[in-house]
Backbone as CSV, one residue per row, in Angstrom:
resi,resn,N_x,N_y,N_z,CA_x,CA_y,CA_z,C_x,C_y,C_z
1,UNK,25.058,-41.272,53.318,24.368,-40.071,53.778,25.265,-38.865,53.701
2,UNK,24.878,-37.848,53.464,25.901,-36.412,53.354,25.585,-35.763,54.590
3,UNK,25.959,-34.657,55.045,26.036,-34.120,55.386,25.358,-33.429,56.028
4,UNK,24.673,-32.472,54.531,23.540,-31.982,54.487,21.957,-32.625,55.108
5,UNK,22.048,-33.558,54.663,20.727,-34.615,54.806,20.702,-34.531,56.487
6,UNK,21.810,-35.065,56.741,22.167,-35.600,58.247,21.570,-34.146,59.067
7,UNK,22.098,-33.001,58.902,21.793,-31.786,59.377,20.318,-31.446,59.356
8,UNK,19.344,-31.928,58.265,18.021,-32.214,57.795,17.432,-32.729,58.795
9,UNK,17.965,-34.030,59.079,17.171,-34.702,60.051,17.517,-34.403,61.147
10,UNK,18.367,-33.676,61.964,18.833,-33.030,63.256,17.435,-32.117,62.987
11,UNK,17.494,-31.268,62.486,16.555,-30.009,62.437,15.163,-30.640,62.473
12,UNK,15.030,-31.891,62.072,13.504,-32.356,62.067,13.344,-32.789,63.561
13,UNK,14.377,-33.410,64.334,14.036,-33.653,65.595,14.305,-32.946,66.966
14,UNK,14.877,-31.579,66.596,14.342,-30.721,67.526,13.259,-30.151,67.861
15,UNK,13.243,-30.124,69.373,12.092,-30.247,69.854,12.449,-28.529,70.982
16,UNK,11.359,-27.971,71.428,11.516,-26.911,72.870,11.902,-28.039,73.841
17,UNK,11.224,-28.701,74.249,11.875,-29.395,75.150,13.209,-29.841,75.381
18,UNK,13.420,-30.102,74.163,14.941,-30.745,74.152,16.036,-29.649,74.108
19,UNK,15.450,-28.377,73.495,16.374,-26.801,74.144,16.463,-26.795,75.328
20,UNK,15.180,-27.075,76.173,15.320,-26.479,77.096,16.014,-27.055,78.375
21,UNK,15.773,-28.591,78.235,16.756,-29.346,78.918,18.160,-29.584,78.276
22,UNK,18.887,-29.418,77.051,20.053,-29.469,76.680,21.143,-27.958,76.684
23,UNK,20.242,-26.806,76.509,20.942,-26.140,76.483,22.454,-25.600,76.110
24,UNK,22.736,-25.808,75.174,23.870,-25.854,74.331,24.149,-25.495,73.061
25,UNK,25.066,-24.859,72.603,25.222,-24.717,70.814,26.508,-25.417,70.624
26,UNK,26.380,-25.897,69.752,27.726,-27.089,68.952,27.849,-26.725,67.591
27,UNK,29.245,-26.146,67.567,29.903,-25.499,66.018,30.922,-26.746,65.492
28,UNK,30.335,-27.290,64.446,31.162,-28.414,63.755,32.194,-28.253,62.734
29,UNK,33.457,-28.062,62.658,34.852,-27.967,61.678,34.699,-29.036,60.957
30,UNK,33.901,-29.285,59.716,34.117,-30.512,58.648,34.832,-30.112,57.614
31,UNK,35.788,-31.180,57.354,36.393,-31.160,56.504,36.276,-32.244,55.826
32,UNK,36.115,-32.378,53.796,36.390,-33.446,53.130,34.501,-32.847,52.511
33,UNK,33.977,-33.887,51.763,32.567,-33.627,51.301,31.611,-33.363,52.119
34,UNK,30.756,-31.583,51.642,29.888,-31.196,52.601,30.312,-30.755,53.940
35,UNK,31.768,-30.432,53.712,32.627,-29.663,54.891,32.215,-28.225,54.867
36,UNK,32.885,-27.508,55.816,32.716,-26.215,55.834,32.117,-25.497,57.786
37,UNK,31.621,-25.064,57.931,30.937,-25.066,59.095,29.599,-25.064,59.227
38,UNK,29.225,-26.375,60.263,27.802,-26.124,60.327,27.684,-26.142,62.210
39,UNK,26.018,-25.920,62.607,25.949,-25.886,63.933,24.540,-26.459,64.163
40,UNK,24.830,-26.628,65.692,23.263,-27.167,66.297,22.888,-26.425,67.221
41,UNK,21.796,-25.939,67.525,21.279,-24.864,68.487,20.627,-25.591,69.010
42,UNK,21.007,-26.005,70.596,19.684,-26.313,71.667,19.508,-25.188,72.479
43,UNK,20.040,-24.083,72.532,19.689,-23.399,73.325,19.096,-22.372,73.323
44,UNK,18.777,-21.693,72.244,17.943,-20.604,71.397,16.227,-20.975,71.542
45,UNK,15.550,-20.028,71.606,14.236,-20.332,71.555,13.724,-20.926,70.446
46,UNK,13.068,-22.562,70.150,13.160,-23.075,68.754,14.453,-24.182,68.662
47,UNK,15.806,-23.627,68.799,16.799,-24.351,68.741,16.816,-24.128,67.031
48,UNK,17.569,-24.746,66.280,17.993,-24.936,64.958,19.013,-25.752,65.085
49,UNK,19.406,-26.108,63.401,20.749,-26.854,62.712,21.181,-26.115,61.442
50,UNK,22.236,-25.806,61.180,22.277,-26.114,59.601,23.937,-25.732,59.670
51,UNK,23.348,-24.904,58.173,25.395,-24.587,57.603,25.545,-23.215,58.124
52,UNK,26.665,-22.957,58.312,27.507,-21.651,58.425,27.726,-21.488,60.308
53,UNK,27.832,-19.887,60.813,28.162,-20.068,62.424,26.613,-20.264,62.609
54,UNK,26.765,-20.731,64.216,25.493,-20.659,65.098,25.034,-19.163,65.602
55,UNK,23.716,-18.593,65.361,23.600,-17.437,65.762,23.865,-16.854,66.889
56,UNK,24.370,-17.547,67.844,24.805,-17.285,69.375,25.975,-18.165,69.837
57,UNK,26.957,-17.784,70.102,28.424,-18.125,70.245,28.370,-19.773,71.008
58,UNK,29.000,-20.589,70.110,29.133,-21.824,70.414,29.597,-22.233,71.991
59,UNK,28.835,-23.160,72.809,29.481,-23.947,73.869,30.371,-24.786,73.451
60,UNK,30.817,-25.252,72.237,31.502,-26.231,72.005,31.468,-26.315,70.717
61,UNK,33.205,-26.511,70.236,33.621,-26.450,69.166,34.231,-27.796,68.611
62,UNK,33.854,-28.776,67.421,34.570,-29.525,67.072,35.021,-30.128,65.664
63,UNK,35.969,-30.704,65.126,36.767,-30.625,64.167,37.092,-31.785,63.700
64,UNK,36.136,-32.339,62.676,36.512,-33.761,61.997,36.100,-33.635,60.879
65,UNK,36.147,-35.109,60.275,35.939,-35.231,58.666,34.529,-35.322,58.572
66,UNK,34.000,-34.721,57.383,32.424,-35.004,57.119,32.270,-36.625,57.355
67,UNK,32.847,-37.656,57.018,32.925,-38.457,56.351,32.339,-39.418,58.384
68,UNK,33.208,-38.615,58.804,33.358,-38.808,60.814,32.157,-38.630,61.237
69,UNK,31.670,-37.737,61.085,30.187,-36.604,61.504,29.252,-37.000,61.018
70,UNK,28.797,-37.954,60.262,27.817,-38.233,59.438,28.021,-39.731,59.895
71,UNK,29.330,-40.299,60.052,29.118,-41.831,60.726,28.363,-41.650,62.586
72,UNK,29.331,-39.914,63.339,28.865,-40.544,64.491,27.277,-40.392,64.174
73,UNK,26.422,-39.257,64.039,24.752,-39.392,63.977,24.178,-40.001,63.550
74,UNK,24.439,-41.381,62.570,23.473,-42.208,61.918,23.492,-43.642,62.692
């Protein structure tokens, strides 16, 4: 699985609800294939995922290998 995909299916299973009880943005440091920065928005109206910063300043910042990030979500 890449990366990308993985970020795909994050974005397919956000839910309002799950913004609204998680409340949080998570900025991911990947490095190695499909690195670069991506983020998860639970706390935005909608919430989102994808590549680049999160539109509203991260609760939490973290820093592993694509290769890491794609083993922990599957």
């Amino acid at each position: 699985g890449s990366v990308a995909e993985t970020f795909r299916v994050i974005q397919g299973t956000v839910t309002e609800e799950f913004v609204k009880s998680t409340q949080g943005v998570f900025q991911f440091e990947l490095s190695g294939d499909g690195g670069g920065t991506w983020y998860i928005d639970l706390k935005t109206k909608g919430g989102g995922a994808g590549f680049g910063k999160p539109p509203v300043a991260a609760d939490v910042v973290m820093s592993m290998s694509s290769a890491d990030f794609v083993k922990m979500f599957t």
